[in-house]
Coordinates of C-alpha atoms in Angstrom, one line a residue:
M27 CA -24.3 5.0 9.2
A28 CA -24.2 5.0 13.0
E29 CA -21.4 6.9 14.7
P30 CA -18.2 4.8 14.9
K31 CA -17.2 3.2 18.2
L32 CA -14.2 5.0 19.7
I33 CA -11.8 2.4 21.2
V34 CA -8.7 3.0 23.3
R35 CA -5.9 0.5 22.6
P36 CA -4.8 -1.5 25.6
V37 CA -1.2 -0.7 26.7
P38 CA 0.9 -3.4 28.3
Q39 CA 2.6 -1.6 31.2
D40 CA 5.5 -4.0 31.5
A41 CA 6.5 -3.3 27.9
V42 CA 6.2 0.4 28.6
Q43 CA 8.6 0.0 31.6
R44 CA 11.1 -2.0 29.6
L45 CA 11.1 0.6 26.8
T46 CA 11.5 3.6 29.0
T47 CA 14.2 1.9 31.0
H48 CA 16.2 1.7 27.7
G49 CA 15.8 5.4 27.0
V50 CA 12.6 5.5 24.9
H51 CA 10.6 8.7 25.3
P52 CA 7.7 8.0 27.7
L53 CA 5.0 8.9 25.1
L54 CA 6.7 6.8 22.4
A55 CA 7.1 4.0 24.8
R56 CA 3.3 4.0 25.4
L57 CA 2.5 4.2 21.7
M58 CA 5.0 1.5 20.8
A59 CA 3.9 -0.9 23.5
A60 CA 0.3 -0.5 22.3
R61 CA 1.4 -1.6 18.9
G62 CA 3.0 -4.8 20.2
V63 CA 6.6 -3.6 20.6
C64 CA 8.0 -5.4 23.7
D65 CA 11.7 -4.7 23.4
S66 CA 13.8 -1.6 22.4
A67 CA 15.7 -3.9 20.0
E68 CA 12.5 -4.0 17.8
L69 CA 13.0 -0.2 17.3
D70 CA 16.6 -0.6 16.1
T71 CA 17.1 0.6 12.6
D72 CA 20.8 -0.2 12.1
W73 CA 21.5 -2.5 9.2
Q74 CA 22.9 -5.2 11.5
G75 CA 19.3 -5.7 12.8
L76 CA 18.1 -6.8 9.3
I77 CA 17.0 -10.5 9.2
M78 CA 19.6 -12.5 7.2
P79 CA 18.8 -13.5 3.6
N80 CA 19.7 -17.2 4.2
Q81 CA 16.6 -17.7 6.2
L82 CA 14.5 -17.4 3.0
S83 CA 13.9 -20.8 1.4
H84 CA 15.4 -21.4 -2.1
I85 CA 17.4 -18.1 -1.9
E86 CA 20.7 -19.9 -2.3
Q87 CA 19.4 -21.8 -5.4
A88 CA 18.2 -18.5 -6.8
S89 CA 21.4 -16.6 -6.2
E90 CA 23.5 -19.5 -7.7
A91 CA 21.4 -19.6 -10.8
L92 CA 21.6 -15.8 -11.2
A93 CA 25.3 -15.8 -10.6
D94 CA 25.7 -18.5 -13.3
A95 CA 23.6 -16.5 -15.7
I96 CA 25.6 -13.3 -15.1
E97 CA 29.0 -15.1 -15.5
S98 CA 27.8 -16.9 -18.7
H99 CA 26.3 -13.6 -20.1
Q100 CA 22.8 -15.0 -20.4
K101 CA 19.8 -12.8 -21.2
L102 CA 17.6 -12.1 -18.1
L103 CA 14.1 -10.7 -18.2
I104 CA 12.2 -9.4 -15.2
V105 CA 8.5 -9.9 -15.4
A106 CA 6.8 -7.3 -13.1
D107 CA 3.4 -6.5 -11.7
Y108 CA 1.6 -3.4 -12.7
D109 CA 1.3 -1.7 -9.3
C110 CA 3.8 0.4 -7.3
D111 CA 5.3 -2.6 -5.5
G112 CA 5.8 -4.4 -8.8
A113 CA 7.3 -1.2 -10.4
T114 CA 9.7 -0.6 -7.5
A115 CA 10.7 -4.3 -7.4
C116 CA 11.4 -4.2 -11.1
A117 CA 13.5 -1.0 -10.8
V118 CA 15.4 -2.5 -7.8
G119 CA 16.0 -5.7 -9.9
L120 CA 17.1 -3.8 -12.9
R121 CA 19.5 -1.5 -11.0
G122 CA 20.9 -4.2 -8.8
L123 CA 21.4 -6.8 -11.5
R124 CA 23.0 -4.3 -13.9
A125 CA 25.3 -3.1 -11.2
M126 CA 26.5 -6.7 -11.0
G127 CA 27.1 -7.0 -14.7
A128 CA 23.9 -8.7 -15.8
R129 CA 22.3 -8.4 -19.2
V130 CA 18.8 -7.7 -18.1
D131 CA 15.6 -6.1 -19.4
Y132 CA 12.0 -6.2 -18.3
L133 CA 8.4 -6.9 -19.3
V134 CA 5.3 -5.7 -17.5
P135 CA 1.9 -7.2 -18.4
N136 CA -0.9 -4.9 -19.4
R137 CA -3.8 -5.0 -16.9
F138 CA -6.4 -4.9 -19.7
E139 CA -4.8 -7.3 -22.2
T140 CA -2.9 -10.2 -20.5
G141 CA -3.9 -9.7 -16.9
Y142 CA -1.9 -10.4 -13.8
G143 CA 1.2 -12.5 -13.5
L144 CA 3.3 -14.8 -15.6
S145 CA 0.6 -16.2 -17.9
P146 CA 1.3 -18.3 -21.0
E147 CA 0.4 -15.1 -23.0
V148 CA 3.1 -13.1 -21.2
V149 CA 5.6 -15.9 -21.9
E150 CA 4.7 -15.7 -25.6
L151 CA 5.4 -11.9 -25.4
A152 CA 8.7 -12.6 -23.6
T153 CA 9.9 -14.9 -26.5
K154 CA 9.4 -11.9 -28.9
H155 CA 10.9 -9.3 -26.6
H156 CA 12.9 -6.5 -28.3
A157 CA 16.0 -7.5 -26.3
G158 CA 15.7 -11.0 -27.6
K159 CA 14.3 -14.2 -26.2
P160 CA 15.5 -14.5 -22.6
D161 CA 17.4 -17.5 -21.1
L162 CA 16.0 -16.8 -17.6
I163 CA 12.9 -15.0 -16.4
V164 CA 12.7 -13.5 -12.9
T165 CA 9.3 -12.7 -11.7
V166 CA 8.9 -9.8 -9.2
D167 CA 5.8 -9.4 -7.0
N168 CA 4.1 -12.2 -8.9
G169 CA 4.6 -15.8 -10.0
I170 CA 3.6 -17.9 -7.0
A171 CA 0.3 -18.7 -8.8
S172 CA 1.7 -18.9 -12.3
V173 CA 1.8 -22.7 -12.7
D174 CA 0.7 -22.6 -16.4
G175 CA 3.1 -19.7 -17.2
V176 CA 6.1 -21.4 -15.7
I177 CA 5.3 -24.6 -17.6
A178 CA 4.9 -22.6 -20.8
A179 CA 8.3 -20.9 -20.2
K180 CA 10.0 -24.3 -19.8
E181 CA 8.4 -25.5 -23.0
H182 CA 10.1 -22.5 -24.7
G183 CA 13.4 -23.5 -23.1
I184 CA 13.3 -20.6 -20.6
D185 CA 14.1 -21.1 -16.9
V186 CA 12.1 -19.2 -14.3
I187 CA 13.0 -17.9 -10.8
V188 CA 9.9 -16.7 -8.9
T189 CA 10.2 -13.9 -6.4
D190 CA 6.9 -13.1 -4.8
H191 CA 5.2 -12.4 -1.4
H192 CA 1.6 -13.4 -2.2
L193 CA -0.1 -16.5 -0.6
P194 CA 0.4 -19.6 -2.7
G195 CA -2.4 -21.8 -4.1
D196 CA -2.7 -25.5 -3.9
R197 CA 0.0 -26.0 -6.5
L198 CA 3.4 -24.4 -6.7
P199 CA 4.9 -23.5 -10.1
P200 CA 7.7 -25.8 -11.2
A201 CA 10.3 -23.0 -11.2
L202 CA 14.0 -23.2 -10.8
A203 CA 13.7 -21.5 -7.5
I204 CA 10.9 -19.9 -5.5
V205 CA 11.8 -17.1 -3.1
N206 CA 8.6 -16.2 -1.1
P207 CA 8.4 -15.9 2.7
N208 CA 4.8 -17.2 2.5
Q209 CA 5.5 -20.4 0.7
P210 CA 5.1 -23.7 2.7
G211 CA 8.1 -24.5 4.8
C212 CA 9.8 -21.1 4.6
G213 CA 11.2 -20.2 8.1
F214 CA 11.8 -16.5 7.3
P215 CA 10.5 -14.7 10.5
S216 CA 8.9 -11.8 8.6
K217 CA 6.0 -12.9 6.5
N218 CA 5.2 -9.3 5.6
L219 CA 7.9 -8.5 3.1
A220 CA 6.6 -6.7 0.0
G221 CA 7.5 -7.9 -3.4
V222 CA 10.3 -5.2 -3.6
G223 CA 11.6 -6.4 -0.3
V224 CA 11.9 -10.0 -1.6
M225 CA 13.8 -8.8 -4.7
F226 CA 16.1 -6.7 -2.5
Y227 CA 16.9 -9.9 -0.4
V228 CA 17.6 -11.8 -3.6
L229 CA 20.2 -9.2 -4.6
L230 CA 21.8 -9.4 -1.2
A231 CA 22.2 -13.1 -1.6
L232 CA 23.4 -12.8 -5.2
R233 CA 26.1 -10.3 -4.2
A234 CA 27.3 -12.7 -1.4
T235 CA 27.5 -15.6 -3.9
L236 CA 29.4 -13.5 -6.5
R237 CA 31.7 -12.3 -3.7
A238 CA 32.4 -15.9 -2.7
R239 CA 33.3 -16.7 -6.3
G240 CA 35.8 -13.9 -6.5
Y241 CA 33.7 -12.1 -9.1
F242 CA 34.4 -8.7 -7.6
E243 CA 38.2 -9.0 -7.4
G244 CA 39.7 -5.9 -8.9
K245 CA 36.4 -4.0 -9.1
P246 CA 34.1 -2.4 -6.6
E247 CA 31.1 -4.2 -5.2
P248 CA 27.7 -2.5 -5.8
R249 CA 26.2 -0.6 -2.9
L250 CA 22.8 -2.2 -2.5
D251 CA 21.8 0.2 0.3
A252 CA 21.6 2.8 -2.4
L253 CA 18.4 1.0 -3.5
V254 CA 16.6 1.2 -0.2
D255 CA 14.7 4.4 -1.1
L256 CA 12.8 2.3 -3.7
V257 CA 12.3 -0.6 -1.2
A258 CA 10.8 1.9 1.2
L259 CA 8.4 3.3 -1.4
G260 CA 7.2 -0.1 -2.6
T261 CA 6.8 -1.4 1.0
I262 CA 4.6 1.5 2.1
A263 CA 2.6 1.7 -1.2
D264 CA 1.7 -2.0 -1.0
V265 CA 0.2 -1.5 2.5
V266 CA 2.1 -4.5 3.9
K267 CA 2.3 -4.8 7.7
L268 CA 5.2 -2.7 9.1
D269 CA 6.8 -5.3 11.4
A270 CA 10.2 -4.6 12.8
N271 CA 12.1 -5.7 9.7
N272 CA 9.9 -3.7 7.3
R273 CA 10.2 -0.6 9.6
L274 CA 14.0 -1.0 9.4
L275 CA 13.9 -1.0 5.6
V276 CA 11.5 1.9 5.4
T277 CA 13.3 4.0 8.0
R278 CA 16.7 3.5 6.2
G279 CA 15.0 4.5 2.9
I280 CA 13.5 7.6 4.3
Q281 CA 16.8 8.6 6.0
R282 CA 18.6 8.4 2.6
I283 CA 15.9 10.5 0.9
R284 CA 16.0 13.1 3.7
A285 CA 19.8 13.3 3.2
G286 CA 19.3 13.9 -0.5
Q287 CA 20.4 10.4 -1.6
M288 CA 17.8 9.0 -3.9
Q289 CA 17.1 7.8 -7.4
P290 CA 16.6 10.6 -10.0
G291 CA 13.0 9.4 -10.6
L292 CA 12.2 9.7 -6.9
R293 CA 13.7 13.2 -6.8
A294 CA 11.6 14.1 -9.8
L295 CA 8.4 12.7 -8.3
F296 CA 9.0 14.7 -5.1
A297 CA 9.4 17.8 -7.2
V298 CA 6.2 17.3 -9.2
C299 CA 4.3 16.5 -6.0
G300 CA 5.5 19.7 -4.4
R301 CA 7.0 17.8 -1.5
D302 CA 10.3 18.5 0.2
P303 CA 12.5 15.4 0.3
A304 CA 14.3 16.7 3.4
Q305 CA 10.9 16.3 5.2
A306 CA 10.1 12.9 3.6
S307 CA 7.7 10.6 5.4
A308 CA 5.8 7.4 4.9
F309 CA 2.8 9.6 4.1
D310 CA 4.6 10.9 1.0
F311 CA 5.0 7.3 -0.3
G312 CA 1.4 6.2 0.5
F313 CA -0.5 9.3 -0.6
T314 CA 1.5 11.3 -3.1
I315 CA 4.3 9.3 -4.8
G316 CA 2.7 5.9 -4.7
P317 CA -0.6 7.0 -6.3
R318 CA 1.3 8.6 -9.2
I319 CA 3.2 5.3 -9.9
N320 CA 0.0 3.3 -9.6
A321 CA -1.9 5.6 -11.9
A322 CA 0.2 4.4 -14.8
G323 CA -0.8 0.8 -14.2
R324 CA -4.5 1.8 -13.7
L325 CA -4.9 3.8 -16.9
T326 CA -2.1 3.1 -19.4
D327 CA 1.2 1.2 -19.0
M328 CA 3.3 0.7 -15.9
S329 CA 6.4 0.9 -18.2
L330 CA 6.3 4.7 -17.5
G331 CA 6.6 4.1 -13.8
I332 CA 9.4 1.6 -14.2
E333 CA 11.3 3.8 -16.6
C334 CA 11.0 6.8 -14.2
L335 CA 12.4 4.8 -11.3
S336 CA 15.2 3.1 -13.3
T337 CA 16.6 5.9 -15.4
D338 CA 19.8 7.8 -14.3
D339 CA 19.0 10.7 -16.6
E340 CA 17.7 13.5 -14.4
Q341 CA 15.9 15.4 -17.2
H342 CA 14.3 12.3 -18.6
A343 CA 13.2 11.3 -15.1
L344 CA 11.5 14.7 -14.7
E345 CA 9.7 14.4 -18.0
L346 CA 8.4 10.9 -17.0
A347 CA 7.4 12.2 -13.5
R348 CA 5.4 15.0 -15.1
E349 CA 3.6 12.5 -17.4
L350 CA 2.9 10.3 -14.3
D351 CA 1.5 13.4 -12.6
R352 CA -0.7 14.1 -15.6
I353 CA -2.0 10.5 -15.7
N354 CA -2.8 10.7 -12.0
Q355 CA -4.8 13.9 -12.5
E356 CA -6.8 12.1 -15.2
R357 CA -7.2 9.2 -12.8
R358 CA -8.6 11.5 -10.1
Q359 CA -11.1 13.0 -12.5
I360 CA -12.3 9.6 -13.6
E361 CA -12.5 8.5 -10.0
V362 CA -14.5 11.5 -8.9
T363 CA -17.0 11.0 -11.8
M364 CA -17.4 7.3 -11.0
R365 CA -17.7 7.9 -7.3
E366 CA -20.4 10.6 -7.9
Q367 CA -22.3 8.2 -10.2
A368 CA -22.0 5.4 -7.6
M369 CA -23.4 7.7 -4.9
A370 CA -26.2 8.8 -7.2
S371 CA -27.1 5.2 -7.9
M372 CA -27.2 4.5 -4.1
D373 CA -29.4 7.6 -3.6
S374 CA -31.8 6.5 -6.4
L375 CA -32.1 3.0 -4.9
D376 CA -32.8 4.6 -1.5
S377 CA -35.6 6.8 -2.8
N378 CA -37.3 3.7 -4.3
D379 CA -37.2 1.8 -1.0
N380 CA -35.2 -0.8 -2.8
T381 CA -31.9 0.2 -1.3
Q382 CA -28.6 -1.5 -0.9
T383 CA -27.8 0.9 1.9
N384 CA -30.0 -1.4 4.1
Q385 CA -28.2 -4.6 2.9
A386 CA -25.1 -6.2 4.3
A387 CA -23.0 -5.6 1.2
I388 CA -23.0 -3.1 -1.7
C389 CA -22.5 -3.8 -5.4
V390 CA -22.3 -1.0 -7.9
Y391 CA -21.6 -1.0 -11.7
Q392 CA -22.0 1.3 -14.7
P393 CA -21.4 0.5 -18.4
D394 CA -19.0 3.4 -19.0
W395 CA -16.8 2.9 -15.9
H396 CA -13.0 2.3 -16.2
Q397 CA -12.0 -1.1 -14.9
G398 CA -8.6 0.3 -13.7
V399 CA -10.4 2.6 -11.2
V400 CA -13.2 0.4 -9.8
G401 CA -11.1 -0.6 -6.8
L402 CA -10.7 3.0 -5.7
V403 CA -14.5 3.5 -5.9
A404 CA -15.1 0.4 -3.9
S405 CA -12.7 1.7 -1.3
R406 CA -14.4 5.1 -1.0
L407 CA -17.8 3.5 -0.6
K408 CA -16.6 1.0 1.9
E409 CA -15.3 3.9 4.1
K410 CA -18.6 5.8 3.8
F411 CA -21.0 2.9 4.4
W412 CA -18.7 0.6 6.4
R413 CA -19.8 -2.5 4.5
P414 CA -18.1 -4.8 2.0
V415 CA -18.3 -3.2 -1.5
V416 CA -17.7 -4.5 -5.0
A417 CA -17.5 -2.1 -8.0
L418 CA -17.6 -3.5 -11.5
A419 CA -16.8 -2.2 -15.0
P420 CA -17.2 -3.9 -18.4
A421 CA -14.0 -5.7 -19.7
G422 CA -15.0 -5.4 -23.3
D423 CA -15.2 -9.1 -24.0
G424 CA -18.7 -9.8 -22.7
T425 CA -17.6 -10.0 -19.1
W426 CA -17.4 -7.5 -16.2
R427 CA -14.4 -7.2 -13.9
G428 CA -14.9 -6.2 -10.3
S429 CA -12.8 -5.1 -7.5
G430 CA -13.9 -5.4 -3.9
R431 CA -12.9 -3.8 -0.6
S432 CA -13.9 -5.1 2.8
I433 CA -14.1 -4.4 6.5
P434 CA -12.4 -6.4 9.4
D435 CA -15.6 -8.4 10.1
V436 CA -15.8 -9.9 6.5
H437 CA -13.2 -12.1 4.7
L438 CA -13.9 -10.9 1.1
R439 CA -12.3 -13.8 -0.8
D440 CA -14.2 -16.3 1.3
V441 CA -17.4 -14.5 0.5
F442 CA -16.7 -14.7 -3.2
D443 CA -16.0 -18.4 -2.8
L444 CA -19.3 -18.9 -1.1
V445 CA -21.2 -16.9 -3.8
S446 CA -19.5 -19.1 -6.4
K447 CA -20.5 -22.3 -4.7
R448 CA -24.1 -21.1 -4.1
N449 CA -24.5 -19.9 -7.7
P450 CA -22.7 -22.4 -10.1
G451 CA -21.4 -20.6 -13.3
L452 CA -22.0 -17.1 -11.9
V453 CA -18.5 -16.2 -10.9
L454 CA -16.1 -16.9 -13.8
K455 CA -13.0 -16.2 -11.8
F456 CA -12.0 -14.7 -8.4
G457 CA -9.1 -14.3 -6.1
G458 CA -7.6 -12.0 -3.5
H459 CA -7.4 -11.6 0.2
A460 CA -9.5 -10.8 3.3
M461 CA -9.7 -7.1 2.7
A462 CA -9.3 -6.8 -1.1
A463 CA -10.3 -9.2 -3.8
G464 CA -11.3 -9.2 -7.5
L465 CA -13.6 -11.3 -9.7
T466 CA -15.0 -11.6 -13.2
L467 CA -18.8 -12.0 -14.0
P468 CA -20.8 -12.6 -17.1
E469 CA -22.7 -9.5 -18.1
N470 CA -26.1 -11.2 -17.5
G471 CA -25.0 -12.0 -13.9
L472 CA -24.7 -8.6 -12.3
E473 CA -28.1 -8.5 -10.5
R474 CA -27.8 -12.1 -9.4
F475 CA -24.4 -11.4 -8.0
A476 CA -25.5 -8.3 -6.1
Q477 CA -28.2 -10.3 -4.3
G478 CA -25.9 -13.3 -3.7
F479 CA -23.1 -11.1 -2.4
S480 CA -25.2 -9.6 0.3
E481 CA -26.8 -13.0 1.2
A482 CA -23.3 -14.6 1.5
V483 CA -22.1 -11.8 3.8
I484 CA -25.1 -12.4 6.1
E485 CA -24.6 -16.1 6.0
M486 CA -21.0 -15.9 7.0
T487 CA -21.2 -13.2 9.6
G488 CA -24.8 -13.5 10.9
K489 CA -25.0 -9.7 10.6
T490 CA -26.9 -7.3 8.3
E491 CA -25.1 -4.2 9.5
F492 CA -21.7 -3.4 10.9
S493 CA -20.3 -0.7 13.1
A494 CA -17.0 1.1 12.3
R495 CA -14.4 1.0 15.1
I496 CA -11.8 3.7 15.4
E497 CA -8.8 2.6 17.6
T498 CA -7.2 5.5 19.5
D499 CA -4.3 6.0 21.9
G500 CA -6.5 7.7 24.5
S501 CA -5.7 11.1 25.9
L502 CA -2.6 13.1 24.9
E503 CA -1.1 14.4 28.2
S504 CA -1.3 18.2 28.2
G505 CA 2.4 18.5 28.9
W506 CA 3.1 16.7 25.6
A507 CA 0.6 18.6 23.5
N508 CA 3.1 20.7 21.7
V509 CA 4.9 21.2 18.4
Q510 CA 8.0 19.2 19.7
T511 CA 5.9 16.1 20.3
A512 CA 4.1 16.5 16.9
T513 CA 7.5 16.7 15.2
M514 CA 8.8 13.7 17.1
L515 CA 5.8 11.7 16.0
Q516 CA 6.1 12.8 12.4
E517 CA 9.7 11.5 12.3
Q518 CA 8.6 8.0 13.2
V519 CA 7.6 5.4 10.5
W520 CA 3.9 4.5 10.7
G521 CA 1.8 2.5 8.3
A522 CA -0.2 -0.7 7.9
G523 CA -0.3 -2.8 11.1
F524 CA 1.6 0.0 12.8
P525 CA -0.9 2.9 12.6
A526 CA 0.0 6.5 13.2
P527 CA -1.2 7.7 16.6
L528 CA -4.7 9.0 17.0
F529 CA -5.6 10.7 20.4
L530 CA -9.0 11.0 22.0
D531 CA -9.9 14.1 24.2
E532 CA -12.8 16.3 25.1
F533 CA -12.6 20.0 23.9
E534 CA -14.7 23.1 24.2
V535 CA -15.3 24.6 20.7
Q536 CA -14.5 28.3 21.1
N537 CA -14.6 29.3 17.5
Q538 CA -15.4 27.6 14.2
R539 CA -15.5 28.9 10.6
L540 CA -15.6 27.3 7.1
V541 CA -12.5 27.7 5.0
G542 CA -12.2 26.9 1.3
G543 CA -15.9 26.1 1.2
K544 CA -15.4 22.6 2.7
H545 CA -13.0 22.6 5.7
M546 CA -13.8 23.5 9.3
K547 CA -11.2 25.7 11.0
L548 CA -11.5 25.4 14.8
S549 CA -10.3 27.0 17.9
L550 CA -10.4 24.4 20.8
L551 CA -9.9 24.7 24.5
R552 CA -8.8 21.9 26.9
E553 CA -7.5 22.3 30.4
R554 CA -6.9 26.1 29.8
Q555 CA -4.8 25.2 26.8
R556 CA -6.0 26.6 23.4
F557 CA -5.4 24.7 20.2
D558 CA -5.7 25.5 16.5
A559 CA -7.4 22.6 14.7
I560 CA -8.9 21.7 11.3
W561 CA -11.4 19.1 10.2
F562 CA -10.9 18.5 6.5
N563 CA -14.0 17.9 4.3
R564 CA -16.4 18.9 7.1
D565 CA -18.9 21.7 6.4
E566 CA -21.4 21.2 9.2
P567 CA -21.2 23.2 12.5
L568 CA -20.1 21.5 15.7
P569 CA -21.7 21.5 19.1
E570 CA -20.1 23.5 22.0
R571 CA -18.3 20.4 23.5
I572 CA -16.9 17.6 21.4
L573 CA -15.1 14.3 22.0
A574 CA -12.5 14.4 19.2
V575 CA -10.2 11.9 17.6
Y576 CA -7.2 13.8 16.3
R577 CA -3.6 13.9 15.1
P578 CA -1.2 16.5 16.4
T579 CA 0.8 17.9 13.5
P580 CA 3.5 20.6 13.0
N581 CA 2.0 23.4 10.9
I582 CA 4.5 25.5 8.9
W583 CA 3.4 29.0 7.9
Q584 CA 5.7 31.8 6.8
S585 CA 8.7 30.1 8.5
N586 CA 6.8 29.7 11.8
I587 CA 6.1 26.2 13.1
T588 CA 3.0 25.8 15.4
L589 CA 1.0 22.9 16.6
Q590 CA -2.2 22.0 14.7
L591 CA -4.7 19.3 15.5
V592 CA -6.1 17.5 12.5
I593 CA -9.6 16.2 13.5
E594 CA -10.4 12.7 12.1
T595 CA -13.9 12.5 13.7
A596 CA -15.8 14.0 16.6
Q597 CA -18.9 13.3 18.6
R598 CA -21.0 15.4 20.9
A599 CA -19.4 15.2 24.4

């Protein structure tokens, strides 16, 4: 793959001026302005800055129906999704509804048996639930596409409230209420709420409805801000855009965790990850805690994750967190094996001059792969080759299920749609978004799909190869290249649509040595200032002068805090 293009983000100077005038640190003002922040109010993380719940369509119908169900002691059942967003949304729902006196339990579909969402099969399971047949089902992080499932529930005499954030299809399910900022006609200003965020808003509206009915007279109202640690985890783990409203939710959650105020399950997960809650960051949610929750849904049963996040028993939470950690280690081993096999298959094709590495898209599959991990393999290959990738595994029923990851130039779901139209009967089922999508193929259609996939990408883009682009924030002024700045940046909330800063500068490489057999430890010089730096998973020597893309980070060693530059990529200067 060619060297990535290094791009410097444009910075609107008028926005920088407004931010600095309101007391924002000059470097932060530059970084925030480059990410679209125009007003210091967008950086406000006080609760009064939260968008009001009543701007969500159908939220009043949902809260009235839930209040009726609570007051008449009906049985509620939450139907969750099997990823971290779904697990946190379910835990938030369980905790919040129980705090308001609801009789509520949950059901999470098995990825390998009933698939995603409120299907008729899941409704059948709900009617036989150990807590009894529910009177009302509440979906979290799913349901907007569950037309048949909602119809099946109504046939069983079960009402449904849908809470979701995914894009709707051509038909909406005939639910009692649908709370989804992305449904037609909803005027909620933030379309980027995660599933857990939507459920949190429903609880806010429900509490207001019960308050208006006098339900809390003589008893304390539940503190819903106590759930924001889970809201923050699900929001970061689901990689939704961190607009101002989501940044507020995530910041409040991180603040509670740093203050030691968190659910027992989260405290246990920080412990098994070896992370300090007092130093909690969005990185912890996205790269340490989130993957352990997700591992349960990938390999076994997401009930483990939901139980961990919803129990109040500290010891039980720790036992569940240890089990999630063990499952995640197993997931890692499976992923490494599958990734190595995928790379070996690419190398084999390359040596036969029949290579996919020269095609516009990559399709890999093996008969012994695990279908819960194929998405991770696709993601790794996409990063390495900077092309759309689909990885597939057998589903055990004569079909293969694939997960794809894409690059900004290619809308993956639209590509699948084109392949399906060009090859009738080849794609049995598909769905997803621009950057991630899934599909099901017959086992005799793998080679045809691999060819059709690449052809569709070429037809839609007019390209056979793509160049990676790395957006940077330009040079880090030497006066701010210190541990205080690195600490300040680490305390901010960064994530999808609001990426952490990457700086671009030229350095002289004064010293370099390999550590741990695979990481390059560096001593760099710029403008007579020396820096310690490290380039993880780099074992090749560097030239004397480099143009480096890097993150400044505080490095703690034996109680001393120093500045370290983490190199993301570098080119000969």
